[in-house]
Amino acid sequence: MPDQEISLPAKRNQRRWRMAFTAIYFTRVLVSLSKKVLDNQTRLLRSLSYVAIDVNSPRPIPGPFDGIDQKTLTEMVKKRSFESLQQLGGAKQVAAILLTDAKDGISGDEADLTHRREVFGANRHQKPPSKSFISFVFEAFKDTTIIILLVCAFLSLGFGIKQHGPKDGWYDGGSIIVAIVLVIVVSSVSNFKQSKQFEKLSDASSDIKVQVVRDGRHQPISIFDIVVGDIVSLKIGDQIPADGLFLYGYSLKVNESSITGESDHVEVNGTLNPFLISGTKVMDGFGSMLVTSVGMNTAWGEMMSSITRILEEQTPLQARLDKLASHIGRVGLSVAILVLAVLMIRYFTGSTRDENGKREYKGSKTRVSDIVNSVVEMIAAAVTILVVAIPEGLPLAVTLTLAYSMMRMIKDNAMVRKLSACETMGSATTICTDKTGTLTLNKMTVTEFWLGKELIKDDASKAIEPEIFKLLQEGVALNTTGTVDTTHASSIPEISGSPTETAILSWAVFDLNMNINETKQNCEVIHVEAFNSEKKRSGILTRKFEDREIHTHWKGAAEMILAMCSNYCVGSGALKGMNADDRLEFEKIIQCMAAKSLRCLAFAYKKVTHDNEEEVSKKLEEAELTLLGFVGLKDPCRPGVRTAVESCKNAGVNVKMITGDNTLTARSIAFECGILHPDDDIEKAVVEGSQFRNYSPEERMTRIEDIRVMARSSPFDKLLMVQCLKQKGHVVGVTGDGTNDAPALKEADIGLAMGIQGTEVAKESADIIILDDNFTSVVTVLRWGRSVSNNIQKFLQFQLTVNVAALAINFVAAVSFGNVPLTAVQLLWVNLVMDTLGALALATEQPTNDLMGKPPMGRSEPLITKIMWRNLIAQALYQLAVLLTLEFKANSIFGVNERIKNTIIFNTFVLCQVFNEFNARNMEKKNIFKGIHRNKLFIVIIGITIVLQVLMVELLTRFAGTERLNSGQWGACIGIAAVSWPIGFLAKCIPVSGKQLQNK
């Protein structure tokens, strides 16, 4: 009884919810019925008023999906169980159980989608928990230098309190601890933010678009929005977004290596293997699948939930910087050990004196606590020198630069998948680009139609004889992967598919008034040969229901289809044999269309004769076809492409166009884009793919530099060109969008996949995804790539100046006086400010036009160039001279005590770095203030640094071990530091050998 009492309200609530859902759904159905019937060809009688209701049975209202559960569906696909599928009645019966129309899909309204997600789950994978901020803090604490400093800090704190009492004894040790905490916090915050940035990038790269059928309409949606019961359209290059069953399609082959590890392509069909696994990729053919499991219920979901995509891979530049940092660290360690030895010797020989001039070590009279305290201070000073010597800011500068560049590049329509591509792009010497969609808009329209030798201009549907019109309609309607949706919501057909298919279908529907869907209903498709980049054509074998006639239809590149034809149609509808003269005339038509930058496609057919319908061969005839006609598709160049190509040339980057189009079409577009110029040797600059692959290896390497355009190329030709360019020493960037471009994208130094038209296979093989498919965005990536390397070099020059000056002044002072003018806290402050704030200021410099006026950086160019050495040495020598002068003469010059003298040295040292930060903004130009207003962050960081330095000197005297300075002393510090600007100006007047030749 208690159980029944508890369950009654739950059942009542469930019943109410179902009634509400039924009412809403039925109302929506009624609203749509009157519109649907008006779209039918049924004629209505005149009446004063009427309500039109289609008496077809409405879709079933989603209920509890009786007769099936998620576990059954999941296990059936995972185990590829034919027995389970047969028990359910096959794929179409499973669709019926899931309340899915096998043709029109699910309704797609929000209530239906919500219900399906509640029952079967959403298409999202559970990720391992991301690292917390605390974990980054612990990682920072593991640093050996930090541990040594902490030991010194606690020893200093203990002995200080014992010697001077709790009130005054904590300053030295406490100051070091505070400084260490600041360093750890800044490092942890930076790494934590970078981790979050990578997570966002991972989510963005996982969010792909898939084509589904809902309510009879083909529409692109996010992979995360797919639900069980959806019908997904699949084509070459698509990633299968969920587990499911094959419904219909042709020649569908899938690469399941991501699941099984086997590289062989698996054929999927309705009889032998109807199971489709999420995460696999379509390599050939096309089809539709019924989604049966999503998210964590799929095999891919289980696998991905235990894997975190590692985006924090170390880039080549980071590896080189780590190596450099280790070398500098060894030098710093040697100096620190030497300083410690000198300080120890001077202390225990009685040469070290305190502030009052008394000897600090008096042999047995000295208390043990004083000895230990002094030794701890000396160890702390030596360790701090080591901390400053190690350029810890270098990895941080690279991280900040790459993270900032990635964030800005996404705004500029480029999503980085591999960090190393950012810096490699700065060294690119050659870019091999596609034509369609990259240099052109990829918005194709049919502008010419030739029937035989006659150009059909006006009212094409009336100009074509009925018999020819029917054949052409078959070729267009059946031999396509595009779709024409005529929904009840609109009288205008919605056309979807690739740009080429969309253009042809739009021409057929709107210009020729063809009824595409009716033609599909009147014919049976026997066999399909899907389009691929090697054959450059697609074919289909069909049978009419009416007269059982069987036709082969081909569509593809005009010259390739023409080579298969022996007859052609004329305007009257008659068929004529094609002789040599006719073939020459057709070739001239194709050439004229190509010269006008038109992509020329041809339609051809052949009637198949047979004795018995069952004996019809599924092999498509490829000879003695009848030419139906040509269409010319116009794809205009993108605005700004010519300027972008010129920018690349000015930057010393060669642009080569590789396309599958006709040679004349490719050449025409190349002239329009500025890749070719009238004074170029066209014979050398333009080749066909077949010519290129038939060259001998020696001839290929000789001619590779001159080639600007490769037409009629296959994916193998593209790969071969990339390999030859790399052998020549070029750093190669390649753009691609098709599945067959994957080998070239992987082989290239930088693979750039197209985000709109690119297949998932191409995107997976690429390093960077161009989100708008625009060549101008490729140039933007090039600019950012150069900016990354340039910003890191700026910081490297700045950092090494700090290291050299700090090491030199402390070493000389230790040897000369037995103590160091810059205390542990002061050096930690310099390390914090110069490493972190300096990296942030210089790493966020935006790319300038000057970067695109320089030649590309070579693969083996040293990290520290001659220009950097010149600037670095000039500033380091000046700072060293000034600081040593202050160390030896400040007492007499300013008439101050030792503590104020050390404060002046510290203040001058920090201000020198602030002024030198301006010099580091531009390593070559004398005007260091140009464009400074565009980097507001730089100005803010300089302001913060100055304010913090004032606080260190004037207010935090106990913490920093400083004394307050008067206005005259401040003026002297600022004046000495400001001389860094004229020093930098004069240094840039010194010529660097080889620079002029390099620029030339």
Short mmCIF file of C-alpha atoms in Angstrom, two decimals, residues 19-299:
data_model
loop_
_atom_site.label_atom_id
_atom_site.label_comp_id
_atom_site.label_asym_id
_atom_site.label_seq_id
_atom_site.Cartn_x
_atom_site.Cartn_y
_atom_site.Cartn_z
CA MET A 19 -1.72 15.00 -22.41
CA ALA A 20 -0.06 18.43 -22.59
CA PHE A 21 2.51 17.20 -25.07
CA THR A 22 -0.21 15.55 -27.21
CA ALA A 23 -2.25 18.78 -27.29
CA ILE A 24 0.75 20.89 -28.34
CA TYR A 25 1.89 18.43 -30.96
CA PHE A 26 -1.61 17.93 -32.45
CA THR A 27 -2.10 21.71 -32.70
CA ARG A 28 1.17 22.05 -34.63
CA VAL A 29 0.10 19.24 -36.96
CA LEU A 30 -3.25 20.93 -37.70
CA VAL A 31 -1.55 24.24 -38.51
CA SER A 32 0.75 22.58 -41.03
CA LEU A 33 -1.87 20.33 -42.71
CA SER A 34 -3.70 23.07 -44.61
CA LYS A 35 -0.43 24.43 -45.98
CA LYS A 36 0.74 20.96 -46.99
CA VAL A 37 -2.32 20.14 -49.04
CA LEU A 38 -2.14 23.47 -50.91
CA ASP A 39 1.30 22.49 -52.16
CA ASN A 40 -0.10 19.30 -53.70
CA GLN A 41 -1.31 19.27 -57.30
CA THR A 42 -4.95 18.69 -56.18
CA ARG A 43 -7.22 21.42 -57.59
CA LEU A 44 -9.78 22.90 -55.22
CA LEU A 45 -13.29 23.93 -56.24
CA ARG A 46 -14.33 27.56 -55.80
CA SER A 47 -16.30 28.16 -52.65
CA LEU A 48 -17.07 31.02 -50.33
CA SER A 49 -14.63 29.60 -47.79
CA TYR A 50 -12.93 26.34 -47.07
CA VAL A 51 -10.51 24.65 -44.71
CA ALA A 52 -8.09 22.31 -46.46
CA ILE A 53 -7.02 19.33 -44.39
CA ASP A 54 -4.81 16.54 -45.69
CA VAL A 55 -6.34 13.27 -44.55
CA ASN A 56 -2.95 11.53 -44.45
CA SER A 57 -2.13 10.02 -41.10
CA PRO A 58 -0.01 12.40 -39.03
CA ARG A 59 3.35 11.40 -37.57
CA PRO A 60 3.16 9.32 -34.41
CA ILE A 61 3.37 11.42 -31.28
CA PRO A 62 6.64 10.60 -29.47
CA GLY A 63 5.90 8.38 -26.54
CA PRO A 64 8.03 6.03 -24.50
CA PHE A 65 9.45 4.33 -27.70
CA ASP A 66 7.84 0.99 -26.85
CA GLY A 67 9.58 -2.18 -27.94
CA ILE A 68 13.16 -0.88 -27.82
CA ASP A 69 15.62 0.46 -25.29
CA GLN A 70 19.00 2.17 -25.47
CA LYS A 71 20.97 -0.84 -24.29
CA THR A 72 19.58 -3.00 -27.11
CA LEU A 73 20.49 -0.39 -29.72
CA THR A 74 23.97 0.19 -28.28
CA GLU A 75 24.89 -3.50 -28.04
CA MET A 76 23.49 -4.25 -31.51
CA VAL A 77 25.79 -1.74 -33.27
CA LYS A 78 28.85 -2.25 -31.04
CA LYS A 79 28.76 -6.04 -31.51
CA ARG A 80 27.51 -5.73 -35.15
CA SER A 81 24.78 -8.22 -34.29
CA PHE A 82 22.75 -9.20 -37.38
CA GLU A 83 20.61 -11.42 -35.21
CA SER A 84 19.49 -8.47 -33.03
CA LEU A 85 18.82 -6.36 -36.13
CA GLN A 86 16.73 -9.09 -37.76
CA GLN A 87 14.73 -9.57 -34.56
CA LEU A 88 13.86 -5.87 -34.71
CA GLY A 89 12.86 -6.18 -38.37
CA GLY A 90 15.79 -4.46 -40.11
CA ALA A 91 17.00 -0.86 -40.29
CA LYS A 92 13.74 0.59 -41.64
CA GLN A 93 11.70 -1.11 -38.95
CA VAL A 94 14.09 0.28 -36.32
CA ALA A 95 13.42 3.73 -37.83
CA ALA A 96 9.70 3.12 -37.49
CA ILE A 97 10.13 2.06 -33.84
CA LEU A 98 12.11 5.27 -33.22
CA LEU A 99 9.21 7.22 -34.82
CA THR A 100 11.42 8.32 -37.71
CA ASP A 101 10.24 8.64 -41.29
CA ALA A 102 12.87 6.86 -43.42
CA LYS A 103 12.64 9.65 -46.02
CA ASP A 104 11.72 12.83 -44.12
CA GLY A 105 13.46 12.12 -40.80
CA ILE A 106 12.13 13.28 -37.44
CA SER A 107 9.92 16.34 -37.00
CA GLY A 108 12.72 18.37 -35.44
CA ASP A 109 10.51 20.50 -33.20
CA GLU A 110 11.92 21.39 -29.80
CA ALA A 111 9.55 19.18 -27.81
CA ASP A 112 10.48 16.11 -29.87
CA LEU A 113 14.22 16.83 -29.62
CA THR A 114 14.00 17.38 -25.85
CA HIS A 115 12.08 14.15 -25.41
CA ARG A 116 14.66 12.16 -27.39
CA ARG A 117 17.55 13.64 -25.39
CA GLU A 118 15.79 12.75 -22.13
CA VAL A 119 15.25 9.14 -23.24
CA PHE A 120 18.47 8.40 -25.16
CA GLY A 121 20.92 11.11 -24.03
CA ALA A 122 22.73 13.96 -25.77
CA ASN A 123 25.59 13.60 -28.26
CA ARG A 124 28.32 14.79 -25.89
CA HIS A 125 31.20 12.92 -24.33
CA GLN A 126 32.17 13.07 -20.69
CA LYS A 127 35.67 14.46 -20.36
CA PRO A 128 38.17 13.71 -17.63
CA PRO A 129 38.12 16.50 -15.03
CA SER A 130 40.40 19.38 -15.98
CA LYS A 131 43.37 20.26 -13.79
CA SER A 132 42.52 22.60 -10.94
CA PHE A 133 44.36 25.79 -10.09
CA ILE A 134 45.81 24.11 -6.99
CA SER A 135 47.50 21.45 -9.13
CA PHE A 136 49.31 24.17 -11.08
CA VAL A 137 50.42 25.72 -7.78
CA PHE A 138 51.84 22.37 -6.64
CA GLU A 139 53.65 21.99 -9.97
CA ALA A 140 55.23 25.43 -9.51
CA PHE A 141 56.39 24.41 -6.00
CA LYS A 142 58.21 21.41 -7.46
CA ASP A 143 60.74 23.69 -9.16
CA THR A 144 64.19 22.93 -7.68
CA THR A 145 65.19 26.59 -7.44
CA ILE A 146 61.98 27.47 -5.61
CA ILE A 147 62.56 24.63 -3.12
CA ILE A 148 66.13 25.82 -2.41
CA LEU A 149 64.90 29.39 -1.99
CA LEU A 150 62.17 28.26 0.39
CA VAL A 151 64.71 26.36 2.53
CA CYS A 152 66.89 29.47 2.65
CA ALA A 153 63.89 31.65 3.43
CA PHE A 154 62.76 29.50 6.40
CA LEU A 155 66.32 29.28 7.77
CA SER A 156 66.68 33.05 7.44
CA LEU A 157 63.28 33.52 9.08
CA GLY A 158 64.18 31.26 12.01
CA PHE A 159 67.59 32.77 12.70
CA GLY A 160 66.32 36.30 12.13
CA ILE A 161 63.56 35.93 14.71
CA LYS A 162 66.00 34.33 17.14
CA GLN A 163 68.55 37.13 16.63
CA HIS A 164 66.33 40.22 16.36
CA GLY A 165 63.06 39.04 17.89
CA PRO A 166 59.67 38.42 16.27
CA LYS A 167 59.03 42.13 15.62
CA ASP A 168 62.06 42.81 13.39
CA GLY A 169 63.56 39.41 12.72
CA TRP A 170 61.05 38.20 10.12
CA TYR A 171 61.80 40.80 7.43
CA ASP A 172 64.54 39.03 5.45
CA GLY A 173 63.04 35.56 5.50
CA GLY A 174 59.46 36.84 5.19
CA SER A 175 60.42 39.07 2.24
CA ILE A 176 61.87 36.11 0.36
CA ILE A 177 58.75 34.02 1.10
CA VAL A 178 56.44 36.80 -0.16
CA ALA A 179 58.52 37.19 -3.32
CA ILE A 180 58.45 33.40 -3.90
CA VAL A 181 54.67 33.33 -3.41
CA LEU A 182 54.28 36.13 -5.97
CA VAL A 183 56.41 34.23 -8.51
CA ILE A 184 54.41 31.02 -7.93
CA VAL A 185 51.03 32.78 -8.16
CA VAL A 186 51.92 34.55 -11.41
CA SER A 187 53.30 31.33 -12.93
CA SER A 188 50.27 29.28 -11.78
CA VAL A 189 47.72 31.82 -13.01
CA SER A 190 49.43 31.96 -16.40
CA ASN A 191 49.53 28.18 -16.80
CA PHE A 192 45.95 27.79 -15.54
CA LYS A 193 44.65 30.34 -18.06
CA GLN A 194 46.60 28.64 -20.84
CA SER A 195 45.02 25.30 -19.88
CA LYS A 196 41.53 26.83 -20.07
CA GLN A 197 42.38 28.33 -23.46
CA PHE A 198 43.38 24.90 -24.76
CA GLU A 199 40.13 23.39 -23.46
CA LYS A 200 38.12 26.01 -25.37
CA LEU A 201 40.17 25.30 -28.48
CA SER A 202 39.50 21.58 -28.09
CA ASP A 203 35.73 22.20 -27.83
CA ALA A 204 35.80 24.48 -30.88
CA SER A 205 37.69 21.94 -32.99
CA SER A 206 35.26 19.17 -31.94
CA ASP A 207 32.18 21.16 -32.98
CA ILE A 208 31.72 20.04 -36.58
CA LYS A 209 28.71 20.46 -38.87
CA VAL A 210 26.72 17.48 -40.11
CA GLN A 211 23.89 17.25 -42.65
CA VAL A 212 20.62 15.81 -41.33
CA VAL A 213 17.10 15.39 -42.68
CA ARG A 214 14.38 16.83 -40.46
CA ASP A 215 10.80 17.43 -41.46
CA GLY A 216 11.73 16.58 -45.06
CA ARG A 217 14.45 19.27 -45.21
CA HIS A 218 18.21 18.76 -45.47
CA GLN A 219 19.89 21.08 -42.98
CA PRO A 220 23.35 21.44 -41.40
CA ILE A 221 23.46 21.22 -37.59
CA SER A 222 26.16 20.93 -34.92
CA ILE A 223 27.33 17.40 -34.13
CA PHE A 224 26.32 18.08 -30.51
CA ASP A 225 22.66 18.60 -31.58
CA ILE A 226 22.20 15.14 -33.12
CA VAL A 227 19.63 12.91 -31.42
CA VAL A 228 18.68 9.25 -31.69
CA GLY A 229 16.32 8.84 -34.65
CA ASP A 230 18.04 11.48 -36.81
CA ILE A 231 18.79 10.64 -40.43
CA VAL A 232 22.31 11.83 -41.33
CA SER A 233 23.52 12.33 -44.91
CA LEU A 234 27.06 11.04 -45.46
CA LYS A 235 29.53 11.92 -48.21
CA ILE A 236 33.24 11.49 -48.85
CA GLY A 237 35.33 13.01 -46.07
CA ASP A 238 32.61 13.15 -43.42
CA GLN A 239 33.19 11.92 -39.90
CA ILE A 240 30.40 9.63 -38.73
CA PRO A 241 28.91 11.57 -35.81
CA ALA A 242 27.20 8.75 -33.87
CA ASP A 243 26.53 5.01 -33.98
CA GLY A 244 23.85 3.99 -36.44
CA LEU A 245 22.47 1.84 -39.22
CA PHE A 246 22.84 2.14 -42.99
CA LEU A 247 19.55 3.13 -44.62
CA TYR A 248 20.45 3.72 -48.27
CA GLY A 249 23.39 4.81 -50.39
CA TYR A 250 25.97 3.66 -52.91
CA SER A 251 29.63 2.58 -52.83
CA LEU A 252 29.90 3.67 -49.19
CA LYS A 253 33.33 2.81 -47.80
CA VAL A 254 34.49 3.72 -44.30
CA ASN A 255 37.91 3.97 -42.67
CA GLU A 256 37.55 2.35 -39.24
CA SER A 257 41.23 2.60 -38.24
CA SER A 258 40.38 4.97 -35.37
CA ILE A 259 38.36 2.13 -33.77
CA THR A 260 39.89 -1.12 -35.01
CA GLY A 261 43.41 -0.02 -35.96
CA GLU A 262 42.97 -1.60 -39.42
CA SER A 263 43.70 0.78 -42.29
CA ASP A 264 41.67 -1.14 -44.93
CA HIS A 265 38.45 0.55 -46.01
CA VAL A 266 35.28 -1.31 -44.98
CA GLU A 267 32.30 -1.37 -47.33
CA VAL A 268 28.97 -0.55 -45.68
CA ASN A 269 25.67 -1.64 -47.24
CA GLY A 270 22.22 -2.85 -46.31
CA THR A 271 22.89 -6.55 -46.70
CA LEU A 272 26.36 -7.54 -45.45
CA ASN A 273 27.45 -4.73 -43.15
CA PRO A 274 24.79 -2.13 -42.20
CA PHE A 275 26.58 -0.93 -39.02
CA LEU A 276 28.22 2.51 -38.79
CA ILE A 277 30.48 3.43 -35.86
CA SER A 278 30.99 6.99 -34.62
CA GLY A 279 34.45 8.50 -35.06
CA THR A 280 35.12 6.62 -38.31
CA LYS A 281 35.41 8.47 -41.63
CA VAL A 282 33.75 8.10 -45.03
CA MET A 283 36.39 7.49 -47.71
CA ASP A 284 34.19 6.82 -50.74
CA GLY A 285 30.58 6.92 -51.91
CA PHE A 286 27.60 8.47 -50.17
CA GLY A 287 24.54 7.42 -48.21
CA SER A 288 22.25 7.99 -45.25
CA MET A 289 22.32 6.53 -41.76
CA LEU A 290 19.82 6.21 -38.92
CA VAL A 291 21.30 7.33 -35.61
CA THR A 292 20.76 4.68 -32.92
CA SER A 293 23.19 5.76 -30.17
CA VAL A 294 24.76 9.09 -29.23
CA GLY A 295 27.30 10.44 -26.75
CA MET A 296 28.46 8.07 -24.05
CA ASN A 297 26.40 5.19 -25.48
CA THR A 298 28.71 4.95 -28.50
CA ALA A 299 32.02 3.11 -28.77
#
